[in-house]
mmCIF file of C-alpha atoms in Angstrom:
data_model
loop_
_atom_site.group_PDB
_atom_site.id
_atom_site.type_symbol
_atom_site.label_atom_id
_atom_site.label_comp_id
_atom_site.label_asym_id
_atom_site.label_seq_id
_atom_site.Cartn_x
_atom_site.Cartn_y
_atom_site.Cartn_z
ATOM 1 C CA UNK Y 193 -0.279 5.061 21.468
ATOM 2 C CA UNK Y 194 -0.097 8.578 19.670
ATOM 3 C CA UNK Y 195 1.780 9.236 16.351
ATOM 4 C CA UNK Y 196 4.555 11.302 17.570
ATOM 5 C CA UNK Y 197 5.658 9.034 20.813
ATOM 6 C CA UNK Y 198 8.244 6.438 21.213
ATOM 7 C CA UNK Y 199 8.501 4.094 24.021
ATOM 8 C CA UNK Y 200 11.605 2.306 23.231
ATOM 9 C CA UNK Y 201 9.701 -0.440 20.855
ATOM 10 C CA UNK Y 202 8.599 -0.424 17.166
ATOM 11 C CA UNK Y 203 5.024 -1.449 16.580
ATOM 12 C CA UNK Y 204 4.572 -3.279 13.327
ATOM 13 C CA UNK Y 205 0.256 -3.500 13.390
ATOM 14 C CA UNK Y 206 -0.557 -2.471 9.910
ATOM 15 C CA UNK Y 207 -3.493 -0.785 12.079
ATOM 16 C CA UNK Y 208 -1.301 1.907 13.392
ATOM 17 C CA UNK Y 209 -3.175 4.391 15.188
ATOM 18 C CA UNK Y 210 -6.750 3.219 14.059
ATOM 19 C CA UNK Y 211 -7.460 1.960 17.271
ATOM 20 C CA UNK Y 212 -11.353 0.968 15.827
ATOM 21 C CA UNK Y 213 -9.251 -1.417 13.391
ATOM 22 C CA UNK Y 214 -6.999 -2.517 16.324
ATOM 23 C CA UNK Y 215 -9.778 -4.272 18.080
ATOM 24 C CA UNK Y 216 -11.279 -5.798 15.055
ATOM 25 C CA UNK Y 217 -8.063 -7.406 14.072
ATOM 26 C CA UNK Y 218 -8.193 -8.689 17.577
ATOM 27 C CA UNK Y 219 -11.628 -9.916 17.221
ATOM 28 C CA UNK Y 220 -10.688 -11.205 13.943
ATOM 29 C CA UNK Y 221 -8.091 -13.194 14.743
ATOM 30 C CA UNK Y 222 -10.447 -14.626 17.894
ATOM 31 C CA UNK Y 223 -12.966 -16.005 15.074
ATOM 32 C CA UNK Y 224 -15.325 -13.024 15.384
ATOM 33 C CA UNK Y 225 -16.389 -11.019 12.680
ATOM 34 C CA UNK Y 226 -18.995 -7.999 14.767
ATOM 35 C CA UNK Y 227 -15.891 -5.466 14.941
ATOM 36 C CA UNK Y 228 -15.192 -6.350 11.720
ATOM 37 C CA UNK Y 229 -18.397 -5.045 10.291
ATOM 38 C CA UNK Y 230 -18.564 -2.357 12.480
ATOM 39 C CA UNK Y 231 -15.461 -0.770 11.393
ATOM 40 C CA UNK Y 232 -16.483 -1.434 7.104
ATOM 41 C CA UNK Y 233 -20.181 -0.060 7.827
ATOM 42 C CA UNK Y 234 -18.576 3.251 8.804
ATOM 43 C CA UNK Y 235 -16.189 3.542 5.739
ATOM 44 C CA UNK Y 236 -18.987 2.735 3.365
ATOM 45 C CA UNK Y 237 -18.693 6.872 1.524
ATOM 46 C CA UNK Y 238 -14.615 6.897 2.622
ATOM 47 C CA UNK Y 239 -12.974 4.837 -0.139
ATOM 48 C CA UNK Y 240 -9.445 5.164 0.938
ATOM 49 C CA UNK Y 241 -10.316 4.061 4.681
ATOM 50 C CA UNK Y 242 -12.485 1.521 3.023
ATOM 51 C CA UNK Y 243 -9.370 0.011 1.233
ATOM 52 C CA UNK Y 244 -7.228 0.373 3.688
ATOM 53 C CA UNK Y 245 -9.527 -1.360 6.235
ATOM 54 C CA UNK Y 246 -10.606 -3.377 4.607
ATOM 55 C CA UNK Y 247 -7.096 -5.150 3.547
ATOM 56 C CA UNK Y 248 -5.646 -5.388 6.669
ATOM 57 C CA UNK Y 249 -8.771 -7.425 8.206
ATOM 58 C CA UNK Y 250 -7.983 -9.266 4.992
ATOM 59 C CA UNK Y 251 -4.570 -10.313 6.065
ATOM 60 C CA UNK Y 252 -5.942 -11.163 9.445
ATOM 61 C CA UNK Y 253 -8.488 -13.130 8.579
ATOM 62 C CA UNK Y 254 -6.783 -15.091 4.853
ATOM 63 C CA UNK Y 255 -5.530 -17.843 7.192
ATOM 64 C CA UNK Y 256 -9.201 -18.785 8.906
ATOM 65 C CA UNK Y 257 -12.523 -19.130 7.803
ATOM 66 C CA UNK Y 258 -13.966 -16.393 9.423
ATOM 67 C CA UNK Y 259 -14.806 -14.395 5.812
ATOM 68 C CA UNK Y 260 -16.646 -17.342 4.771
ATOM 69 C CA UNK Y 261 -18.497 -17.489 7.510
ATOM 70 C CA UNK Y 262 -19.613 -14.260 7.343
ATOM 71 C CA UNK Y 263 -20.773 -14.534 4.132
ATOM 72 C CA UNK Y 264 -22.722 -17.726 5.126
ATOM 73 C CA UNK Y 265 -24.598 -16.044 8.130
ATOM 74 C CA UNK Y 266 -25.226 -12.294 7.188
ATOM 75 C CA UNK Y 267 -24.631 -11.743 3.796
ATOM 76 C CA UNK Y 268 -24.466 -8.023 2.903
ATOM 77 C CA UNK Y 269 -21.780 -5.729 1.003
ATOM 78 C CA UNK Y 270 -19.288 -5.017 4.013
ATOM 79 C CA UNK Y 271 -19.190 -9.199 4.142
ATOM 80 C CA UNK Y 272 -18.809 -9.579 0.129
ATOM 81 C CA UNK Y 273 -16.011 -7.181 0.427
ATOM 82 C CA UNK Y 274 -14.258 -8.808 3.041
ATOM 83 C CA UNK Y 275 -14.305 -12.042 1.022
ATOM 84 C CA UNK Y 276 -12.828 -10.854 -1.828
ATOM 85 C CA UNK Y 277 -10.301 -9.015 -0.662
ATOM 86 C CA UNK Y 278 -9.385 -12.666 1.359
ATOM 87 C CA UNK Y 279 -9.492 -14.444 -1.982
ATOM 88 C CA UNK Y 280 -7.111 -11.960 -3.281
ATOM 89 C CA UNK Y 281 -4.705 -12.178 -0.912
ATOM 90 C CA UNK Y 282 -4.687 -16.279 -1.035
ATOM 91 C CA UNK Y 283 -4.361 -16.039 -4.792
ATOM 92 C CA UNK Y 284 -1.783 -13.908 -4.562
ATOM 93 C CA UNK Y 285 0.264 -15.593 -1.899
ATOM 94 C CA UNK Y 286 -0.072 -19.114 -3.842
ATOM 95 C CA UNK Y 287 0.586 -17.567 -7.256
ATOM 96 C CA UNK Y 288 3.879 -16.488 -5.556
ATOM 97 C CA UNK Y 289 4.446 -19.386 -3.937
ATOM 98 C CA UNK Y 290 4.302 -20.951 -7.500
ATOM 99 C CA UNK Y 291 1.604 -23.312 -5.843
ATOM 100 C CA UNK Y 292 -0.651 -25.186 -8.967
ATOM 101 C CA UNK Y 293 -3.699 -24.186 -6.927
ATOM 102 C CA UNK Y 294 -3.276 -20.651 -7.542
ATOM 103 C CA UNK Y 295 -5.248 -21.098 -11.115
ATOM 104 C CA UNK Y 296 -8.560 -22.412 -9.225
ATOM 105 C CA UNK Y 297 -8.269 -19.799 -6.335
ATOM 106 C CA UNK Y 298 -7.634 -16.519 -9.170
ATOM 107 C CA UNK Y 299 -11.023 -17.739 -10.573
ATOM 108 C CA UNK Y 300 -12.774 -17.617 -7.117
ATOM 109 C CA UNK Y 301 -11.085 -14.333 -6.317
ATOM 110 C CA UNK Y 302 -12.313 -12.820 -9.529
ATOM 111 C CA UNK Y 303 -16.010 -14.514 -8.549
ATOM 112 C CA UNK Y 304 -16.258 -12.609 -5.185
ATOM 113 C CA UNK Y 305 -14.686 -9.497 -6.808
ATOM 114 C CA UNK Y 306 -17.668 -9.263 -8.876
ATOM 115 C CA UNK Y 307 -20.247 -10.424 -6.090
ATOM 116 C CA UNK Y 308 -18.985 -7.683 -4.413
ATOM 117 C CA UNK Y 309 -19.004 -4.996 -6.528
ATOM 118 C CA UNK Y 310 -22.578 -5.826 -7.433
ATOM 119 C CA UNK Y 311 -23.297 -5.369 -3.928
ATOM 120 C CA UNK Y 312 -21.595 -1.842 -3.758
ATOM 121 C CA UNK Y 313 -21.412 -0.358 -7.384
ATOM 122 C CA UNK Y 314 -20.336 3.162 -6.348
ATOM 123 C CA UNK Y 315 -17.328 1.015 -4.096
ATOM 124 C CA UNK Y 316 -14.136 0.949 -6.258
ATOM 125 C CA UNK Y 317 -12.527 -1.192 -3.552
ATOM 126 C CA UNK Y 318 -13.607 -4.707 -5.531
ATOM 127 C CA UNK Y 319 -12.377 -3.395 -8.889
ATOM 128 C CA UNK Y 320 -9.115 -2.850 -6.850
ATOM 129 C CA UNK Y 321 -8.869 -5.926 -5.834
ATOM 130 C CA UNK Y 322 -9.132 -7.201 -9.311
ATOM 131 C CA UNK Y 323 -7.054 -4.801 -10.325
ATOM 132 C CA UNK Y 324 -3.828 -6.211 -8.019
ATOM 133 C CA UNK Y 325 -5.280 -10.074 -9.877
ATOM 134 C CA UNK Y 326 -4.697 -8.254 -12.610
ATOM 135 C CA UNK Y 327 -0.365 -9.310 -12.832
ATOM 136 C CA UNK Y 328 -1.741 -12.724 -13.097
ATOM 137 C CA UNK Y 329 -3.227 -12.816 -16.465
ATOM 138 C CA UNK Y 330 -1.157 -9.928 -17.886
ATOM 139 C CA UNK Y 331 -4.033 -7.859 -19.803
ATOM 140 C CA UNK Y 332 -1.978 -5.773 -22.804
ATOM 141 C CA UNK Y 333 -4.230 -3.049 -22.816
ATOM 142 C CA UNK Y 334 -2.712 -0.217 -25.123
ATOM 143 C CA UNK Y 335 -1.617 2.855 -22.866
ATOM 144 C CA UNK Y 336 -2.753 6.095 -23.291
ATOM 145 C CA UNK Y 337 -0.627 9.043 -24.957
ATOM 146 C CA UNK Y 338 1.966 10.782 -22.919
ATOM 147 C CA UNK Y 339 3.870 7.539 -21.932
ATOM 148 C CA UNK Y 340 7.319 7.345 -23.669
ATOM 149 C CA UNK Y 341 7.354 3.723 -23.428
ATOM 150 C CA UNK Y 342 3.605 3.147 -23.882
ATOM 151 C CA UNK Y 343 3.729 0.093 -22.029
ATOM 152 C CA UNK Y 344 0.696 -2.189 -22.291
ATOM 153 C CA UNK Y 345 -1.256 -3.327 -19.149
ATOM 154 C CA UNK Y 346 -4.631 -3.315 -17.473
ATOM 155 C CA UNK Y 347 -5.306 0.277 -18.350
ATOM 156 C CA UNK Y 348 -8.928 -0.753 -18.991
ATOM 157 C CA UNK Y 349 -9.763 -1.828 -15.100
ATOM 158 C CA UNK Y 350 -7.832 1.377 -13.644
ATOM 159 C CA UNK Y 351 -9.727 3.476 -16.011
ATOM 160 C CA UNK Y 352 -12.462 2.137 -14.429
ATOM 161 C CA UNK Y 353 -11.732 2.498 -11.129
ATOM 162 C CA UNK Y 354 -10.701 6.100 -11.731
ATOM 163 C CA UNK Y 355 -14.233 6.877 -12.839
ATOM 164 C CA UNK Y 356 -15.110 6.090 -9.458
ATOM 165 C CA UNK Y 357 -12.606 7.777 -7.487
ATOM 166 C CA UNK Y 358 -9.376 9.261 -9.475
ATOM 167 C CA UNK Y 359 -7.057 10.125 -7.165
ATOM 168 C CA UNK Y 360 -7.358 6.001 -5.220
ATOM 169 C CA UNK Y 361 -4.290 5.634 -3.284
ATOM 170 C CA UNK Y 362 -3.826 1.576 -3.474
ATOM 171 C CA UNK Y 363 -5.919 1.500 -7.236
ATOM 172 C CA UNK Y 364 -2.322 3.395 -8.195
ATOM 173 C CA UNK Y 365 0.133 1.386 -6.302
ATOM 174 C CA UNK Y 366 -1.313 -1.693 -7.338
ATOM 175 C CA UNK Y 367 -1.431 -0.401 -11.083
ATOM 176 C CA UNK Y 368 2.215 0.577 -10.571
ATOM 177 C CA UNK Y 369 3.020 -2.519 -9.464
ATOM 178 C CA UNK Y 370 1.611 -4.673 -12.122
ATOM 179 C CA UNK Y 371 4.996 -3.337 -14.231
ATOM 180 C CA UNK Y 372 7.565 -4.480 -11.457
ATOM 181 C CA UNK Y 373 10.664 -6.268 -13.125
ATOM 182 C CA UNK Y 374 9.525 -9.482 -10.512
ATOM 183 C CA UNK Y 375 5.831 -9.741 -12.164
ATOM 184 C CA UNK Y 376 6.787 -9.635 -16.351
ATOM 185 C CA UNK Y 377 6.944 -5.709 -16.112
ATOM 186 C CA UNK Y 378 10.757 -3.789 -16.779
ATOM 187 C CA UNK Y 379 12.555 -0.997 -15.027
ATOM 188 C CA UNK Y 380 11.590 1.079 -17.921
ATOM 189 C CA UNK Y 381 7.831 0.691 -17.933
ATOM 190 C CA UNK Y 382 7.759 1.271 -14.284
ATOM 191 C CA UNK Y 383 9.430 4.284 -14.097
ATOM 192 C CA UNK Y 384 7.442 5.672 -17.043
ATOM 193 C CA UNK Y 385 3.794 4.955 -15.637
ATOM 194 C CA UNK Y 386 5.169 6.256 -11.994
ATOM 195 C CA UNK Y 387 6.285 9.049 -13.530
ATOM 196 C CA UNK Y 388 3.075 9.426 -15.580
ATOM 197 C CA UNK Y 389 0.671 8.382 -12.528
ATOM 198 C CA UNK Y 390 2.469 11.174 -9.899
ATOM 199 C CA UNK Y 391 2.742 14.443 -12.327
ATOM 200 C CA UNK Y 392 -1.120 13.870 -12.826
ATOM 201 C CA UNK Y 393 -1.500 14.624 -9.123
ATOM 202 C CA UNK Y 394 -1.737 17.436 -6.870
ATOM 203 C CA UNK Y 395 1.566 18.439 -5.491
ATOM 204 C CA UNK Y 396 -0.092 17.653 -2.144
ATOM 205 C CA UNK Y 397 -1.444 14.111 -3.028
ATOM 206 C CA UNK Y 398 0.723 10.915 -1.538
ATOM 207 C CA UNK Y 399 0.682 9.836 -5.231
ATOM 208 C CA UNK Y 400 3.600 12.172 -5.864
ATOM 209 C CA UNK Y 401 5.119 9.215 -3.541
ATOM 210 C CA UNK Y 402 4.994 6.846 -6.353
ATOM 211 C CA UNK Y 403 8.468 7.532 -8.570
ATOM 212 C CA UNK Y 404 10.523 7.058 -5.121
ATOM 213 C CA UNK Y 405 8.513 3.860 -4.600
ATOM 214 C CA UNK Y 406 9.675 2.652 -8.115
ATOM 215 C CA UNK Y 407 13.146 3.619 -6.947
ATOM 216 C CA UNK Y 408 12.951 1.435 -4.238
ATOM 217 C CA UNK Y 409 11.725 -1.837 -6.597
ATOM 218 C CA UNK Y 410 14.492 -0.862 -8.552
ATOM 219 C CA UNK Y 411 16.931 -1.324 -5.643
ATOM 220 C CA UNK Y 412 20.171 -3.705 -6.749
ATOM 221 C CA UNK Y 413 23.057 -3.837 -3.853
ATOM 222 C CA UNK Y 414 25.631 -4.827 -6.996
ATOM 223 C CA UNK Y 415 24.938 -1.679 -8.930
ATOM 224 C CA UNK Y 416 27.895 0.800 -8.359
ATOM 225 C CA UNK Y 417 27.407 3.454 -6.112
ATOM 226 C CA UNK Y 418 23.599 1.867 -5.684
ATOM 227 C CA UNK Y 419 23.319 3.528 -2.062
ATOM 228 C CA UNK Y 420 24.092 7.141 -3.737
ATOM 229 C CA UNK Y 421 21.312 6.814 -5.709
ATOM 230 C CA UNK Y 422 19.088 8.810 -3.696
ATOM 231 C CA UNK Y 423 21.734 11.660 -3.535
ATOM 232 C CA UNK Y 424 21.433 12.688 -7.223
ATOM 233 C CA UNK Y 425 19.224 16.097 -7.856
ATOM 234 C CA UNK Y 426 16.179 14.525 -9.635
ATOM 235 C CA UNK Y 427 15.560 12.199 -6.494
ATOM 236 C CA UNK Y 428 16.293 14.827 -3.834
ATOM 237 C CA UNK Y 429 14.112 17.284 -5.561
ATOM 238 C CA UNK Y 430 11.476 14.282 -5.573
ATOM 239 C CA UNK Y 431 11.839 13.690 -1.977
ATOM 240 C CA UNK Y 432 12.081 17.202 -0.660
ATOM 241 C CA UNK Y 433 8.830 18.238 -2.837
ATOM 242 C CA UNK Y 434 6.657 15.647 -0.995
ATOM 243 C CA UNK Y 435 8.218 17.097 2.254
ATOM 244 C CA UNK Y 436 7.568 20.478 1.275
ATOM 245 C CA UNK Y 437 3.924 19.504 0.185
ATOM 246 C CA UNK Y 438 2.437 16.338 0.897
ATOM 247 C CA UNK Y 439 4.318 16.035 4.518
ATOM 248 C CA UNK Y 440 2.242 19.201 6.306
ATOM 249 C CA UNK Y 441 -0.867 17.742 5.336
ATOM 250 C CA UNK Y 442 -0.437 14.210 7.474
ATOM 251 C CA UNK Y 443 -1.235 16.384 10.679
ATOM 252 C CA UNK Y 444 -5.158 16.880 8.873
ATOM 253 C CA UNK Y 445 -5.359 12.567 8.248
ATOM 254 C CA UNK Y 446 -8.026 10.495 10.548
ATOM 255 C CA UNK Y 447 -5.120 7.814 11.131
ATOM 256 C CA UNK Y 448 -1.613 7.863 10.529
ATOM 257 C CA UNK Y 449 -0.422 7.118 7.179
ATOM 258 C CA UNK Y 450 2.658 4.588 7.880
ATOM 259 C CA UNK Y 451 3.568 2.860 4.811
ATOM 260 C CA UNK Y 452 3.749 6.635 2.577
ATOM 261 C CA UNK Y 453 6.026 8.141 5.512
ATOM 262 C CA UNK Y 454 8.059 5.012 5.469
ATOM 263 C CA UNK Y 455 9.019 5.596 1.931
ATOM 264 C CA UNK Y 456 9.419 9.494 2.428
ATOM 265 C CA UNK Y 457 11.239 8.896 5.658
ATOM 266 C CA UNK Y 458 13.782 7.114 3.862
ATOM 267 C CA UNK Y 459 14.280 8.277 0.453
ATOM 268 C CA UNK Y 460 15.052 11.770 2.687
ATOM 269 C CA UNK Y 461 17.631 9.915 4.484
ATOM 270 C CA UNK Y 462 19.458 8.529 2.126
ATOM 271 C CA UNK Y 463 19.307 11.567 -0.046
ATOM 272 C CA UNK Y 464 21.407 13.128 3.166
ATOM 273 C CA UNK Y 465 18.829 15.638 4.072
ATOM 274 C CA UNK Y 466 18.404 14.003 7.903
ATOM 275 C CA UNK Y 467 16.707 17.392 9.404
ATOM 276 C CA UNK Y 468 13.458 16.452 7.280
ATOM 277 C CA UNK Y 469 13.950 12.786 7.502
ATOM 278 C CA UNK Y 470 13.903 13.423 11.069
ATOM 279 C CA UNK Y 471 10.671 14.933 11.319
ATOM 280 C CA UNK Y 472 9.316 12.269 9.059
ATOM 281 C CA UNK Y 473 10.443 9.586 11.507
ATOM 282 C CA UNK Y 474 9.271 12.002 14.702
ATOM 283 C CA UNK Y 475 5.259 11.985 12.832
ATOM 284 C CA UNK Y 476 5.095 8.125 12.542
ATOM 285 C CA UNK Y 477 6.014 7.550 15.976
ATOM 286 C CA UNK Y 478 6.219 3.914 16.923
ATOM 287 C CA UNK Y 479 4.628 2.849 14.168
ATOM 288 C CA UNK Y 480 6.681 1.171 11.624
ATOM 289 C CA UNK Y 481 6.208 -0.545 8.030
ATOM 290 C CA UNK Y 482 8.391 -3.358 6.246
ATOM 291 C CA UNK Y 483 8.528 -1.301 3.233
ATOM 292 C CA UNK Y 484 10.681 0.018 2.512
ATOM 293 C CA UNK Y 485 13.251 -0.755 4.914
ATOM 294 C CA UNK Y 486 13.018 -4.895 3.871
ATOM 295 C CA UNK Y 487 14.244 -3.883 0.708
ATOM 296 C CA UNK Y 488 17.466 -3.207 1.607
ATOM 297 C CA UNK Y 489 17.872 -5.670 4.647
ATOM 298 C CA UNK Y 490 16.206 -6.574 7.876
ATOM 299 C CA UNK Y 491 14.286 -4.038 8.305
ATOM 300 C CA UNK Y 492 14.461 -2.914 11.935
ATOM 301 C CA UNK Y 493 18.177 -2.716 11.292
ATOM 302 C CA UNK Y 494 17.602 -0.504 8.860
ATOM 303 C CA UNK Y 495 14.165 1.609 10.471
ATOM 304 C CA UNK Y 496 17.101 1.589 13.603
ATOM 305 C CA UNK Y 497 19.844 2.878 11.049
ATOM 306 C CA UNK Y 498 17.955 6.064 10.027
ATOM 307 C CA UNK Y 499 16.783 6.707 13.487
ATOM 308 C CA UNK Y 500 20.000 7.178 14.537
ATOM 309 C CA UNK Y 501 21.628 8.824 11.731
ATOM 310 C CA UNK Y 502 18.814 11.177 12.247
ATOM 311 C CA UNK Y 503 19.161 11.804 16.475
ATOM 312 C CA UNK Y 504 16.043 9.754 17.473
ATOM 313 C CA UNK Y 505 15.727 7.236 20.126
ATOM 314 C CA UNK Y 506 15.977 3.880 18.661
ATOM 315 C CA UNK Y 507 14.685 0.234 20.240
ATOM 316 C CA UNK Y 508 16.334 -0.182 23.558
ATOM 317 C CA UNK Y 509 18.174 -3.852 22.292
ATOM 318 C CA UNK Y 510 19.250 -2.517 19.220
#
């Protein structure tokens, strides 16, 4: 189904439009691993794809033993990769479950990281997954210059994955993240490195995306006026300057890039400018994201909400 189309339903597939990654989630989820490879061979010199690809098999595949497997019967990089980024995820899950075994399963993720990326050393994608481990252990690296609060964090690791590609879409969200109130971090430290991260950008880069994802962590219902927010200059200047450059280039992108309209979708509708919101919405189609509508309730309600409020046909039971 085409960005651009609506049916009457949302689809929530992480895969979106990459119908290649479609069918290997399928086959993933049917114990076979063929697609799988397939569709990491061919993103082997396109990093982003590579990440993004290569995370969403990840969440397919975390629950079965289909990585090791791999591993076990045709070792190679695209199978190394695929392991860590499964031992990630299962870290991370347990370590936020609060689950004792988390301890045992970091030091196994860190393990295939490294196999990995000794398998691929021009591939920042294992350093990235180390680099979202990386809240676990709390690394207090000093920060650079130019940060008001000069928080410390894992600046080493993101330096290095910068060498290998600067401008890494998920290397800076999960670097962002790593100073989220909910993982040791403060309001403060986030907005400064989001801040920091996004004015080192293009103008047309998604990273410009990154204060209004901040905004979003930052979300509290029992603030005053929280829901206005959005409606103040700074953020609507923030919101409309991603529309104005980021937002035209989405038509040039192989797949549809869900999860950064999601966030521009919405921080345009609830700064009140519906007209652009609405064309946000009308490029993603069906395809929808839990971010960052779950932040601020169930989030078809809410993906449903802006629809509306913006004039576009919403779910047919809703």
């Amino acid at each position: 189904m085409p960005a651009g189309s609506f049916e009457g339903q949302y689809v929530w597939s992480p895969a979106a439009d990459d119908r290649a990654l479609a069918r290997a989630c399928m086959d993933v989820r049917a114990g076979r691993y063929l697609s799988a490879h397939e569709v990491l061979r061919e993103t082997r010199r396109d990093f982003e794809l590579r990440a993004h690809r290569s995370l969403v098999l990840a969440s397919e595949a975390a629950g079965t033993d289909l990585a090791e497997r791999w591993l076990a019967e045709e070792p190679g990089p695209d199978a190394a990769l695929l392991w860590a980024r499964v031992a990630m995820l299962r870290t991370l899950r347990m370590a936020d479950a609060g689950d004792r075994r988390a301890g045992a399963l970091e030091r196994i993720a860190r393990t295939a990281c490294e196999r990995a990326a000794k398998l691929a050393p021009e591939d920042p994608t294992p350093w990235v997954a180390r680099l979202a481990l990386a809240r676990l252990d709390r690394p207090q690296d000093p920060a650079p210059q130019g940060l008001l609060t000069s928080p410390t964090g894992p600046w080493y690791l993101f330096a290095h994955v910068l060498r290998l590609d600067p401008w890494h879409r998920e290397a800076h969200h999960r670097f962002l993240s790593f100073f989220f109130t909910r993982y040791g971090g403060s309001s403060s430290a986030s907005w400064d490195v989001a801040a920091f991260l996004s004015q080192r950008a293009a103008a047309s880069s998604p990273l410009r995306l990154l204060p209004l994802v901040a905004l979003v962590e930052d979300y509290n219902p029992d603030t005053p006026l929280a829901d206005h927010t959005w409606e103040q200059p700074q953020w609507i200047t923030a919101a409309t300057g991603v529309h104005r450059n980021w937002f035209p280039t989405v038509a040039g992108y192989r797949f549809t890039p869900v999860v950064d309209l999601a966030y521009l979708a919405h921080a345009l509708f609830m700064a009140k400018h519906e007209f652009e919101a609405r064309e946000v919405l009308t490029a993603m189609g069906p395809y929808a994201s839990r971010m960052p509508w779950s932040a601020f309730g169930d989030p078809e309600e809410q993906l449903t909400k802006a629809r509306r409020a913006c004039g576009l046909p919403v779910p047919h039971a809703l």
